[in-house]
Amino acid sequence: MRIICFFQVKKLPIHYRMAIVSILKESIRASSEEYYERLYAQANATKPFVFSPFLKNFRFKGDEIELDELRVIISSPDYEFLLHVYNGLQSQKSFKYKGYEFTRRKIVMGDEKKVTSSTVVFRTLSPLLVEDENKSPIAPDDKNYEKHINYLADTILSEYRGTGLCRPLMIQPIRFKKMVIKESNRQFTEKYGEQQHLYFTTYHGLFKMSGDPADLQLLYQLGLSKRRNQGFGMLEVEEVRE
């Protein structure tokens, strides 16, 4: 299930993904304090969602981004999660993050496809972040990429439903582009200051993926990447193959 929320905002910090994380957390808390505490009881545990931001007519100005509109697509197979996000967003018109103001406009339901085939071509809506055991980025043309994708997918599914992949994934990059993203978080800022950045080497593109249809459906809904809950790894079904 997917929801799309539109925000009017004049400018964003360069680390705007963390602003969206803050808005989602605030929305969940406004809807249900009990659910919020349950979801965020373990700080480092992954949550059952992925999101993708889209910036309309954006221009970089130093460490800020000027834009006309922010659109956020939120995906999850967990109806309770999306219910609280939706209710919380509806209950508030304005959100603030470190001096930036977001005016919530319309919220609409997004289209979600049903995966019934064992082979799907996925298009990335937000870039994939895949790293090895040493936190070094792995490119789609690396010989170990499929191994690391399988590890990520198995971990994501295990954390969500208690069991990992039904069978290993086979992945074939069709077209991809490197994208280096500047980010930060509270722990990094406290240690290094506001002016320092985390750099993530990610990849946008098209990927053919084969596996169990139930696994592919959940990965489509949950995302497939490190830092999914920070706006990485959201997928769209581009083509279903028999």
Coordinates of N, CA and C in Angstrom, one line a residue:
M1 N 0.8 -1.2 0.0 CA 0.0 0.0 0.0 C 0.9 1.2 0.0
R2 N 0.5 2.3 -0.7 CA 1.2 3.5 -0.8 C 0.4 4.7 -0.6
I3 N 1.0 5.7 0.0 CA 0.3 7.0 0.1 C 1.3 8.1 -0.4
I4 N 0.8 9.1 -0.9 CA 1.6 10.2 -1.5 C 1.2 11.5 -0.8
C5 N 2.1 12.2 -0.2 CA 1.8 13.5 0.5 C 2.6 14.6 -0.2
F6 N 1.9 15.7 -0.4 CA 2.5 16.9 -1.1 C 2.7 18.0 0.0
F7 N 3.9 18.6 -0.1 CA 4.2 19.7 0.9 C 4.6 20.9 0.1
Q8 N 4.1 22.1 0.6 CA 4.6 23.3 0.1 C 5.8 23.7 0.9
V9 N 6.9 23.9 0.4 CA 8.1 24.3 1.1 C 9.0 25.1 0.2
K10 N 9.6 26.2 0.7 CA 10.4 27.1 -0.1 C 11.8 26.7 -0.2
K11 N 12.3 26.1 0.9 CA 13.7 25.6 0.8 C 13.9 24.5 1.8
L12 N 14.9 23.7 1.5 CA 15.2 22.5 2.3 C 16.7 22.5 2.7
P13 N 17.0 21.8 3.8 CA 18.4 21.6 4.1 C 19.0 20.6 3.1
I14 N 20.3 20.6 2.9 CA 20.9 19.6 2.1 C 20.6 18.2 2.6
H15 N 20.4 18.0 3.9 CA 20.1 16.7 4.5 C 18.6 16.6 4.6
Y16 N 17.9 16.8 3.6 CA 16.4 16.9 3.7 C 15.8 15.5 4.0
R17 N 16.4 14.4 3.7 CA 15.8 13.1 4.1 C 15.5 13.0 5.5
M18 N 16.4 13.5 6.4 CA 16.2 13.5 7.8 C 15.0 14.3 8.2
A19 N 14.7 15.4 7.5 CA 13.5 16.2 7.7 C 12.3 15.4 7.5
I20 N 12.3 14.6 6.4 CA 11.1 13.7 6.1 C 11.0 12.7 7.2
V21 N 12.1 12.1 7.7 CA 12.0 11.1 8.8 C 11.4 11.8 10.0
S22 N 11.8 13.0 10.3 CA 11.2 13.7 11.4 C 9.7 13.9 11.3
I23 N 9.2 14.3 10.1 CA 7.8 14.5 9.8 C 7.0 13.2 10.0
L24 N 7.6 12.1 9.5 CA 6.9 10.8 9.7 C 6.8 10.4 11.1
K25 N 7.9 10.6 11.9 CA 7.8 10.2 13.3 C 6.8 11.1 14.0
E26 N 6.8 12.4 13.7 CA 5.9 13.3 14.4 C 4.4 12.9 14.0
S27 N 4.2 12.5 12.8 CA 2.8 12.1 12.4 C 2.4 10.8 13.1
I28 N 3.3 9.9 13.2 CA 2.9 8.6 13.9 C 2.6 8.9 15.4
R29 N 3.4 9.7 16.0 CA 3.2 10.1 17.4 C 1.9 10.8 17.6
A30 N 1.6 11.7 16.7 CA 0.3 12.4 16.8 C -0.9 11.5 16.7
S31 N -0.8 10.4 15.9 CA -1.9 9.5 15.8 C -2.0 8.5 16.9
S32 N -0.8 8.0 17.4 CA -0.9 7.0 18.5 C 0.5 7.0 19.2
E33 N 0.5 7.5 20.5 CA 1.7 7.5 21.3 C 2.1 6.0 21.6
E34 N 1.1 5.2 21.8 CA 1.4 3.8 22.1 C 2.1 3.1 20.9
Y35 N 1.6 3.3 19.7 CA 2.2 2.7 18.6 C 3.5 3.3 18.3
Y36 N 3.7 4.6 18.5 CA 5.0 5.2 18.3 C 6.1 4.6 19.2
E37 N 5.7 4.4 20.5 CA 6.6 3.9 21.5 C 7.0 2.4 21.1
R38 N 6.0 1.7 20.6 CA 6.2 0.3 20.2 C 7.1 0.2 19.0
L39 N 6.9 1.1 18.0 CA 7.7 1.1 16.8 C 9.1 1.5 17.0
Y40 N 9.3 2.5 17.9 CA 10.7 3.1 18.1 C 11.3 2.7 19.4
A41 N 10.8 1.6 20.0 CA 11.4 1.1 21.3 C 12.8 0.7 21.1
Q42 N 13.2 0.1 20.0 CA 14.5 -0.2 19.6 C 15.0 0.8 18.6
A43 N 16.0 1.6 19.0 CA 16.4 2.7 18.2 C 17.0 2.3 16.8
N44 N 17.7 1.2 16.8 CA 18.4 0.8 15.6 C 17.6 -0.3 14.8
A45 N 16.5 -0.7 15.2 CA 15.7 -1.7 14.5 C 15.0 -1.1 13.3
T46 N 15.1 -1.8 12.2 CA 14.4 -1.2 11.0 C 12.9 -1.3 11.1
K47 N 12.3 -0.4 10.4 CA 10.8 -0.2 10.5 C 10.2 -0.7 9.2
P48 N 8.9 -1.0 9.2 CA 8.3 -1.6 8.0 C 7.8 -0.6 6.9
F49 N 8.8 0.2 6.5 CA 8.4 1.1 5.4 C 9.6 1.6 4.7
V50 N 9.4 2.2 3.5 CA 10.4 2.9 2.7 C 9.7 4.1 2.1
F51 N 10.5 5.2 1.9 CA 9.9 6.3 1.2 C 10.8 6.9 0.2
S52 N 10.2 7.6 -0.7 CA 10.9 8.3 -1.8 C 10.5 9.7 -1.9
P53 N 11.5 10.7 -1.8 CA 11.1 12.1 -2.0 C 11.3 12.5 -3.5
F54 N 10.5 13.5 -3.9 CA 10.6 14.1 -5.2 C 10.5 15.6 -5.1
L55 N 11.5 16.3 -5.5 CA 11.6 17.7 -5.4 C 11.3 18.4 -6.8
K56 N 10.3 19.2 -6.7 CA 9.9 19.9 -8.0 C 10.6 21.2 -8.2
N57 N 11.2 21.3 -9.4 CA 11.9 22.5 -9.8 C 12.9 23.0 -8.7
F58 N 13.8 22.1 -8.4 CA 14.8 22.4 -7.3 C 16.0 23.1 -7.8
R59 N 16.7 23.9 -7.0 CA 17.9 24.6 -7.3 C 18.8 24.6 -6.0
F60 N 20.1 24.2 -6.2 CA 21.0 24.1 -5.1 C 21.5 25.5 -4.8
K61 N 21.5 26.0 -3.5 CA 22.1 27.2 -3.1 C 22.9 27.0 -1.8
G62 N 24.2 26.7 -2.1 CA 25.0 26.3 -0.9 C 24.6 25.0 -0.3
D63 N 24.4 25.0 1.0 CA 23.9 23.8 1.7 C 22.4 23.8 1.9
E64 N 21.7 24.5 1.0 CA 20.3 24.5 1.0 C 19.7 24.2 -0.4
I65 N 18.5 23.9 -0.5 CA 17.8 23.6 -1.8 C 16.6 24.4 -1.9
E66 N 16.5 25.2 -2.9 CA 15.2 26.0 -3.1 C 14.4 25.1 -4.1
L67 N 13.0 25.1 -3.9 CA 12.2 24.3 -4.7 C 10.7 24.8 -4.6
D68 N 9.9 24.2 -5.5 CA 8.5 24.7 -5.6 C 7.6 23.8 -4.8
E69 N 8.0 22.5 -4.7 CA 7.1 21.5 -4.0 C 7.9 20.3 -3.6
L70 N 7.5 19.7 -2.5 CA 8.1 18.4 -2.1 C 6.9 17.3 -2.1
R71 N 7.2 16.2 -2.8 CA 6.3 15.1 -2.8 C 6.9 13.9 -2.2
V72 N 6.3 13.2 -1.3 CA 6.8 12.1 -0.7 C 5.9 10.9 -0.9
I73 N 6.5 9.8 -1.4 CA 5.7 8.5 -1.5 C 6.2 7.6 -0.4
I74 N 5.2 7.1 0.3 CA 5.5 6.2 1.5 C 4.9 4.8 1.2
S75 N 5.7 3.8 1.3 CA 5.2 2.4 1.0 C 5.4 1.5 2.2
S76 N 4.4 0.6 2.4 CA 4.5 -0.4 3.5 C 3.5 -1.5 3.3
P77 N 3.8 -2.7 3.6 CA 2.8 -3.7 3.6 C 2.0 -3.8 4.9
D78 N 2.4 -2.9 5.9 CA 1.8 -2.9 7.2 C 0.7 -1.8 7.3
Y79 N -0.6 -2.2 7.3 CA -1.7 -1.3 7.2 C -1.8 -0.4 8.5
E80 N -1.4 -1.0 9.6 CA -1.4 -0.2 10.9 C -0.4 0.9 10.8
F81 N 0.8 0.7 10.3 CA 1.7 1.7 10.1 C 1.2 2.9 9.2
L82 N 0.7 2.5 8.1 CA 0.2 3.5 7.1 C -1.0 4.3 7.7
L83 N -1.8 3.6 8.4 CA -3.0 4.2 9.0 C -2.5 5.4 10.0
H84 N -1.5 5.1 10.8 CA -1.1 6.1 11.8 C -0.3 7.2 11.0
V85 N 0.4 6.9 10.0 CA 1.1 8.0 9.2 C 0.0 8.8 8.6
Y86 N -1.0 8.2 7.9 CA -2.0 9.0 7.3 C -2.8 9.9 8.2
N87 N -3.2 9.3 9.4 CA -4.0 10.0 10.3 C -3.2 11.2 10.9
G88 N -1.9 10.9 11.2 CA -1.1 12.0 11.8 C -0.8 13.1 10.8
L89 N -0.6 12.8 9.5 CA -0.4 13.8 8.5 C -1.7 14.6 8.3
Q90 N -2.8 14.0 8.4 CA -4.1 14.7 8.2 C -4.4 15.6 9.4
S91 N -3.9 15.2 10.6 CA -4.2 16.0 11.8 C -3.4 17.3 11.9
Q92 N -2.3 17.4 11.1 CA -1.5 18.6 11.2 C -1.3 19.2 9.8
K93 N -1.3 20.5 9.8 CA -1.2 21.3 8.6 C 0.3 21.7 8.3
S94 N 1.0 21.9 9.4 CA 2.3 22.5 9.3 C 3.3 21.7 10.2
F95 N 4.5 21.5 9.6 CA 5.6 20.8 10.3 C 6.8 21.6 10.3
K96 N 7.6 21.6 11.3 CA 8.8 22.3 11.4 C 10.0 21.4 11.7
Y97 N 11.2 21.7 11.0 CA 12.4 20.9 11.2 C 13.6 21.9 11.1
K98 N 14.2 22.1 12.2 CA 15.4 23.0 12.3 C 15.2 24.3 11.6
G99 N 14.1 24.9 11.8 CA 13.9 26.2 11.2 C 13.2 26.2 9.9
Y100 N 13.1 25.1 9.3 CA 12.4 24.9 8.0 C 10.9 24.5 8.2
E101 N 10.0 25.1 7.4 CA 8.6 24.9 7.6 C 8.0 24.2 6.4
F102 N 7.2 23.1 6.6 CA 6.6 22.3 5.6 C 5.1 22.4 5.8
T103 N 4.4 22.9 4.8 CA 3.0 23.0 4.8 C 2.4 21.9 4.1
R104 N 1.6 21.0 4.8 CA 1.1 19.8 4.2 C -0.1 20.2 3.3
R105 N -0.1 19.7 2.1 CA -1.2 19.9 1.1 C -2.0 18.7 1.0
K106 N -2.2 18.1 -0.2 CA -3.1 17.0 -0.3 C -2.3 15.7 0.0
I107 N -3.1 14.7 0.4 CA -2.7 13.3 0.6 C -3.5 12.4 -0.3
V108 N -2.9 11.6 -1.1 CA -3.6 10.7 -2.0 C -3.1 9.3 -1.9
M109 N -3.9 8.3 -2.3 CA -3.5 6.9 -2.3 C -2.7 6.7 -3.6
G110 N -1.6 6.0 -3.5 CA -0.8 5.7 -4.6 C -1.1 4.3 -5.2
D111 N -0.8 4.1 -6.4 CA -1.0 2.8 -7.0 C 0.0 1.8 -6.6
E112 N -0.4 0.6 -6.2 CA 0.5 -0.5 -5.9 C 0.2 -1.7 -6.8
K113 N 1.2 -2.3 -7.4 CA 1.0 -3.4 -8.3 C 1.1 -4.7 -7.5
K114 N 0.5 -5.8 -8.0 CA 0.6 -7.1 -7.4 C 1.6 -7.9 -8.2
V115 N 2.6 -8.4 -7.5 CA 3.7 -9.2 -8.1 C 3.2 -10.7 -8.0
T116 N 3.0 -11.3 -9.2 CA 2.6 -12.7 -9.2 C 3.6 -13.6 -10.0
S117 N 4.6 -12.9 -10.6 CA 5.6 -13.6 -11.5 C 6.9 -13.8 -10.7
S118 N 7.7 -14.7 -11.1 CA 9.0 -14.9 -10.4 C 10.1 -14.0 -11.0
T119 N 9.8 -13.3 -12.1 CA 10.8 -12.3 -12.6 C 10.1 -11.0 -12.9
V120 N 10.8 -10.0 -12.3 CA 10.3 -8.6 -12.4 C 11.4 -7.6 -12.8
V121 N 11.1 -6.6 -13.6 CA 12.1 -5.5 -13.8 C 11.6 -4.4 -12.9
F122 N 12.5 -4.1 -11.9 CA 12.3 -3.0 -11.0 C 13.0 -1.7 -11.4
R123 N 12.4 -0.6 -11.3 CA 13.0 0.7 -11.4 C 13.1 1.4 -10.0
T124 N 14.2 2.0 -9.8 CA 14.4 2.6 -8.5 C 13.7 3.9 -8.4
L125 N 12.9 4.2 -7.4 CA 12.3 5.5 -7.2 C 13.3 6.3 -6.2
S126 N 13.9 5.6 -5.4 CA 15.0 6.2 -4.6 C 16.2 5.3 -4.7
P127 N 17.4 5.8 -4.6 CA 18.6 5.0 -5.0 C 18.9 3.9 -4.0
L128 N 19.5 2.9 -4.5 CA 19.9 1.7 -3.7 C 21.3 1.9 -3.1
L129 N 21.3 1.7 -1.8 CA 22.6 1.8 -1.0 C 23.0 0.4 -0.6
V130 N 24.0 -0.2 -1.2 CA 24.5 -1.5 -0.9 C 25.9 -1.4 -0.5
E131 N 26.3 -2.0 0.7 CA 27.6 -1.9 1.2 C 28.1 -3.3 1.6
D132 N 29.4 -3.5 1.7 CA 29.9 -4.7 2.2 C 30.1 -4.7 3.7
E133 N 30.8 -5.7 4.3 CA 30.9 -5.8 5.7 C 31.8 -4.6 6.3
N134 N 32.6 -4.0 5.4 CA 33.4 -2.9 5.9 C 32.8 -1.5 5.6
K135 N 31.5 -1.5 5.2 CA 30.7 -0.3 4.8 C 31.3 0.4 3.6
S136 N 31.9 -0.4 2.7 CA 32.4 0.1 1.4 C 31.3 -0.1 0.4
P137 N 31.0 0.9 -0.4 CA 29.9 0.7 -1.4 C 30.2 -0.4 -2.4
I138 N 29.1 -1.1 -2.8 CA 29.2 -2.1 -3.8 C 28.4 -1.7 -5.1
A139 N 29.0 -1.6 -6.2 CA 28.4 -1.2 -7.5 C 27.6 -2.4 -8.1
P140 N 26.6 -2.1 -8.9 CA 25.8 -3.2 -9.5 C 26.6 -4.1 -10.4
D141 N 27.7 -3.6 -10.9 CA 28.6 -4.4 -11.8 C 29.7 -5.2 -11.1
D142 N 29.7 -5.1 -9.7 CA 30.6 -5.8 -8.9 C 30.2 -7.3 -8.9
K143 N 31.2 -8.2 -8.9 CA 30.9 -9.6 -8.9 C 30.2 -10.1 -7.7
N144 N 30.3 -9.3 -6.6 CA 29.7 -9.7 -5.3 C 28.3 -9.0 -5.0
Y145 N 27.9 -8.2 -6.0 CA 26.7 -7.4 -5.8 C 25.5 -8.3 -5.5
E146 N 25.3 -9.4 -6.2 CA 24.1 -10.3 -6.0 C 24.2 -10.9 -4.6
K147 N 25.4 -11.3 -4.1 CA 25.5 -11.8 -2.8 C 25.1 -10.8 -1.7
H148 N 25.5 -9.6 -1.9 CA 25.1 -8.5 -0.9 C 23.6 -8.2 -1.0
I149 N 23.1 -8.2 -2.2 CA 21.6 -8.0 -2.3 C 20.8 -9.1 -1.6
N150 N 21.3 -10.3 -1.8 CA 20.6 -11.4 -1.1 C 20.7 -11.3 0.4
Y151 N 21.9 -10.9 0.9 CA 22.0 -10.7 2.4 C 21.0 -9.6 2.9
L152 N 21.0 -8.5 2.1 CA 20.1 -7.4 2.5 C 18.6 -7.9 2.5
A153 N 18.2 -8.5 1.4 CA 16.8 -9.0 1.2 C 16.5 -10.0 2.3
D154 N 17.4 -10.9 2.6 CA 17.1 -11.9 3.7 C 16.9 -11.2 5.0
T155 N 17.7 -10.2 5.3 CA 17.6 -9.5 6.6 C 16.3 -8.7 6.7
I156 N 16.0 -8.0 5.6 CA 14.8 -7.2 5.6 C 13.5 -8.1 5.8
L157 N 13.5 -9.2 5.1 CA 12.3 -10.1 5.2 C 12.2 -10.7 6.6
S158 N 13.4 -11.1 7.1 CA 13.4 -11.8 8.4 C 13.0 -10.8 9.5
E159 N 13.4 -9.6 9.4 CA 13.0 -8.6 10.4 C 11.5 -8.3 10.3
Y160 N 10.9 -8.3 9.1 CA 9.5 -8.0 9.0 C 8.6 -9.2 9.3
R161 N 8.9 -10.4 8.8 CA 7.9 -11.5 8.9 C 8.4 -12.6 9.7
G162 N 9.7 -12.6 10.1 CA 10.3 -13.6 10.9 C 11.0 -14.7 10.1
T163 N 10.8 -14.7 8.8 CA 11.5 -15.7 8.0 C 12.1 -14.9 6.8
G164 N 13.3 -15.4 6.3 CA 14.0 -14.7 5.3 C 13.5 -15.1 3.9
L165 N 14.4 -15.1 2.9 CA 14.0 -15.4 1.5 C 13.6 -16.8 1.4
C166 N 12.5 -17.0 0.6 CA 12.1 -18.4 0.3 C 13.1 -19.1 -0.6
R167 N 13.7 -18.3 -1.5 CA 14.8 -18.9 -2.3 C 15.7 -17.7 -2.7
P168 N 16.9 -17.9 -3.1 CA 17.8 -16.8 -3.4 C 17.3 -16.0 -4.6
L169 N 17.7 -14.7 -4.5 CA 17.4 -13.8 -5.6 C 18.5 -13.9 -6.7
M170 N 18.1 -13.7 -7.9 CA 19.0 -13.5 -9.0 C 18.8 -12.1 -9.5
I171 N 19.8 -11.3 -9.6 CA 19.6 -9.9 -10.1 C 20.5 -9.6 -11.2
Q172 N 20.0 -8.9 -12.2 CA 20.7 -8.5 -13.4 C 20.5 -7.0 -13.6
P173 N 21.6 -6.2 -13.4 CA 21.4 -4.8 -13.7 C 21.2 -4.6 -15.2
I174 N 20.3 -3.7 -15.5 CA 20.0 -3.4 -16.9 C 20.6 -2.1 -17.3
R175 N 20.4 -1.1 -16.4 CA 20.9 0.2 -16.6 C 21.0 0.9 -15.3
F176 N 22.1 1.5 -15.0 CA 22.3 2.2 -13.6 C 23.2 3.4 -13.7
K177 N 23.0 4.2 -12.7 CA 23.8 5.5 -12.7 C 24.2 5.7 -11.2
K178 N 25.4 6.1 -11.0 CA 26.0 6.4 -9.7 C 25.5 7.7 -9.2
M179 N 25.2 7.8 -7.9 CA 24.7 9.0 -7.3 C 25.3 9.1 -5.9
V180 N 26.1 10.1 -5.6 CA 26.6 10.3 -4.3 C 25.8 11.3 -3.5
I181 N 25.3 10.9 -2.3 CA 24.3 11.6 -1.6 C 24.9 12.1 -0.3
K182 N 24.7 13.4 0.0 CA 25.1 14.0 1.3 C 24.0 13.8 2.3
E183 N 24.4 13.3 3.5 CA 23.4 13.2 4.5 C 24.0 13.4 5.9
S184 N 23.2 13.3 6.9 CA 23.7 13.5 8.3 C 22.7 12.8 9.2
N185 N 23.0 12.7 10.5 CA 22.0 12.3 11.5 C 22.5 12.9 12.8
R186 N 21.7 12.7 13.8 CA 21.9 13.4 15.1 C 23.3 12.9 15.7
Q187 N 23.6 11.6 15.7 CA 24.8 11.1 16.2 C 26.0 11.7 15.5
F188 N 25.9 11.8 14.2 CA 27.1 12.3 13.4 C 27.2 13.8 13.6
T189 N 26.1 14.5 13.7 CA 26.2 16.0 14.0 C 26.8 16.3 15.3
E190 N 26.4 15.5 16.3 CA 26.9 15.7 17.7 C 28.4 15.5 17.7
K191 N 28.9 14.6 16.9 CA 30.3 14.2 16.9 C 31.2 15.2 16.1
Y192 N 30.6 15.6 14.9 CA 31.4 16.3 13.9 C 30.9 17.7 13.6
G193 N 29.7 18.0 14.1 CA 29.2 19.4 13.8 C 28.3 19.4 12.6
E194 N 27.5 20.5 12.5 CA 26.5 20.7 11.5 C 27.0 20.8 10.1
Q195 N 28.3 21.3 10.0 CA 28.8 21.6 8.6 C 29.5 20.3 8.0
Q196 N 29.6 19.2 8.7 CA 30.1 18.0 8.1 C 29.0 17.1 7.5
H197 N 29.4 16.3 6.6 CA 28.4 15.4 5.9 C 28.9 14.0 5.9
L198 N 27.8 13.1 5.9 CA 28.0 11.7 5.6 C 27.8 11.6 4.1
Y199 N 28.7 10.8 3.4 CA 28.5 10.6 2.0 C 28.2 9.1 1.7
F200 N 27.1 8.9 0.9 CA 26.7 7.6 0.6 C 26.7 7.4 -1.0
T201 N 27.4 6.4 -1.4 CA 27.5 6.1 -2.8 C 26.4 5.1 -3.2
T202 N 25.4 5.6 -4.0 CA 24.2 4.9 -4.3 C 24.1 4.7 -5.8
Y203 N 23.0 3.9 -6.2 CA 22.8 3.7 -7.6 C 21.3 3.7 -8.0
H204 N 21.0 4.5 -9.0 CA 19.6 4.5 -9.6 C 19.6 3.7 -10.8
G205 N 18.5 3.1 -11.2 CA 18.4 2.4 -12.5 C 17.4 1.3 -12.6
L206 N 17.6 0.4 -13.5 CA 16.7 -0.7 -13.8 C 17.4 -2.0 -13.5
F207 N 16.7 -2.9 -12.8 CA 17.2 -4.2 -12.4 C 16.2 -5.3 -12.7
K208 N 16.7 -6.3 -13.4 CA 15.8 -7.5 -13.5 C 16.1 -8.4 -12.3
M209 N 15.0 -8.8 -11.6 CA 15.2 -9.6 -10.4 C 14.3 -10.8 -10.5
S210 N 14.8 -12.0 -10.1 CA 14.1 -13.2 -10.1 C 14.1 -13.8 -8.7
G211 N 13.0 -14.4 -8.3 CA 12.9 -15.0 -7.0 C 11.5 -15.5 -6.7
D212 N 11.2 -15.8 -5.5 CA 9.9 -16.2 -5.1 C 8.9 -15.0 -5.2
P213 N 7.8 -15.1 -5.9 CA 6.9 -14.0 -6.0 C 6.5 -13.3 -4.7
A214 N 6.3 -14.1 -3.7 CA 5.9 -13.5 -2.4 C 7.1 -12.6 -1.8
D215 N 8.3 -13.1 -2.0 CA 9.5 -12.3 -1.6 C 9.6 -11.0 -2.4
L216 N 9.4 -11.1 -3.7 CA 9.5 -9.9 -4.6 C 8.4 -8.9 -4.2
Q217 N 7.2 -9.4 -3.9 CA 6.1 -8.5 -3.5 C 6.5 -7.7 -2.3
L218 N 7.0 -8.4 -1.2 CA 7.3 -7.7 0.0 C 8.5 -6.8 -0.2
L219 N 9.5 -7.1 -1.0 CA 10.6 -6.2 -1.2 C 10.2 -5.0 -2.0
Y220 N 9.2 -5.2 -2.9 CA 8.6 -4.0 -3.6 C 7.9 -3.1 -2.6
Q221 N 7.3 -3.7 -1.6 CA 6.6 -2.8 -0.6 C 7.5 -2.3 0.5
L222 N 8.5 -3.0 0.8 CA 9.4 -2.6 1.9 C 10.6 -1.9 1.5
G223 N 11.0 -2.0 0.2 CA 12.3 -1.5 -0.3 C 13.4 -2.4 -0.2
L224 N 14.5 -2.2 -0.9 CA 15.6 -3.1 -0.9 C 16.9 -2.3 -0.9
S225 N 17.4 -2.0 0.3 CA 18.6 -1.2 0.5 C 18.9 -1.1 1.9
K226 N 20.1 -0.6 2.2 CA 20.4 -0.2 3.5 C 19.7 1.2 3.7
R227 N 19.4 1.6 4.9 CA 18.8 2.9 5.3 C 17.5 3.1 4.5
R228 N 16.7 2.0 4.4 CA 15.4 2.2 3.8 C 14.5 3.2 4.4
N229 N 14.6 3.3 5.8 CA 13.7 4.2 6.5 C 14.2 5.6 6.4
Q230 N 15.3 5.9 5.7 CA 15.8 7.2 5.5 C 15.7 7.6 4.0
G231 N 14.9 6.9 3.3 CA 14.6 7.3 1.9 C 15.5 6.7 0.8
F232 N 16.0 5.5 1.1 CA 16.8 4.7 0.1 C 16.1 3.4 -0.3
G233 N 16.2 3.0 -1.5 CA 15.8 1.7 -1.9 C 14.3 1.4 -2.3
M234 N 13.6 2.5 -2.6 CA 12.2 2.3 -3.0 C 12.1 1.8 -4.4
L235 N 11.3 0.9 -4.7 CA 11.2 0.3 -6.0 C 9.8 0.5 -6.7
E236 N 9.8 0.5 -8.0 CA 8.6 0.5 -8.8 C 8.7 -0.6 -9.8
V237 N 7.5 -1.3 -10.0 CA 7.5 -2.4 -11.0 C 7.4 -1.8 -12.4
E238 N 8.5 -2.0 -13.1 CA 8.5 -1.5 -14.5 C 8.0 -2.5 -15.5
E239 N 8.2 -3.8 -15.3 CA 7.8 -4.8 -16.2 C 7.7 -6.1 -15.4
V240 N 6.7 -6.9 -15.7 CA 6.6 -8.3 -15.2 C 6.9 -9.3 -16.3
R241 N 7.8 -10.2 -16.0 CA 8.2 -11.1 -17.1 C 7.8 -12.5 -16.6
E242 N 7.4 -13.4 -17.5 CA 7.0 -14.8 -17.2 C 8.3 -15.6 -17.2

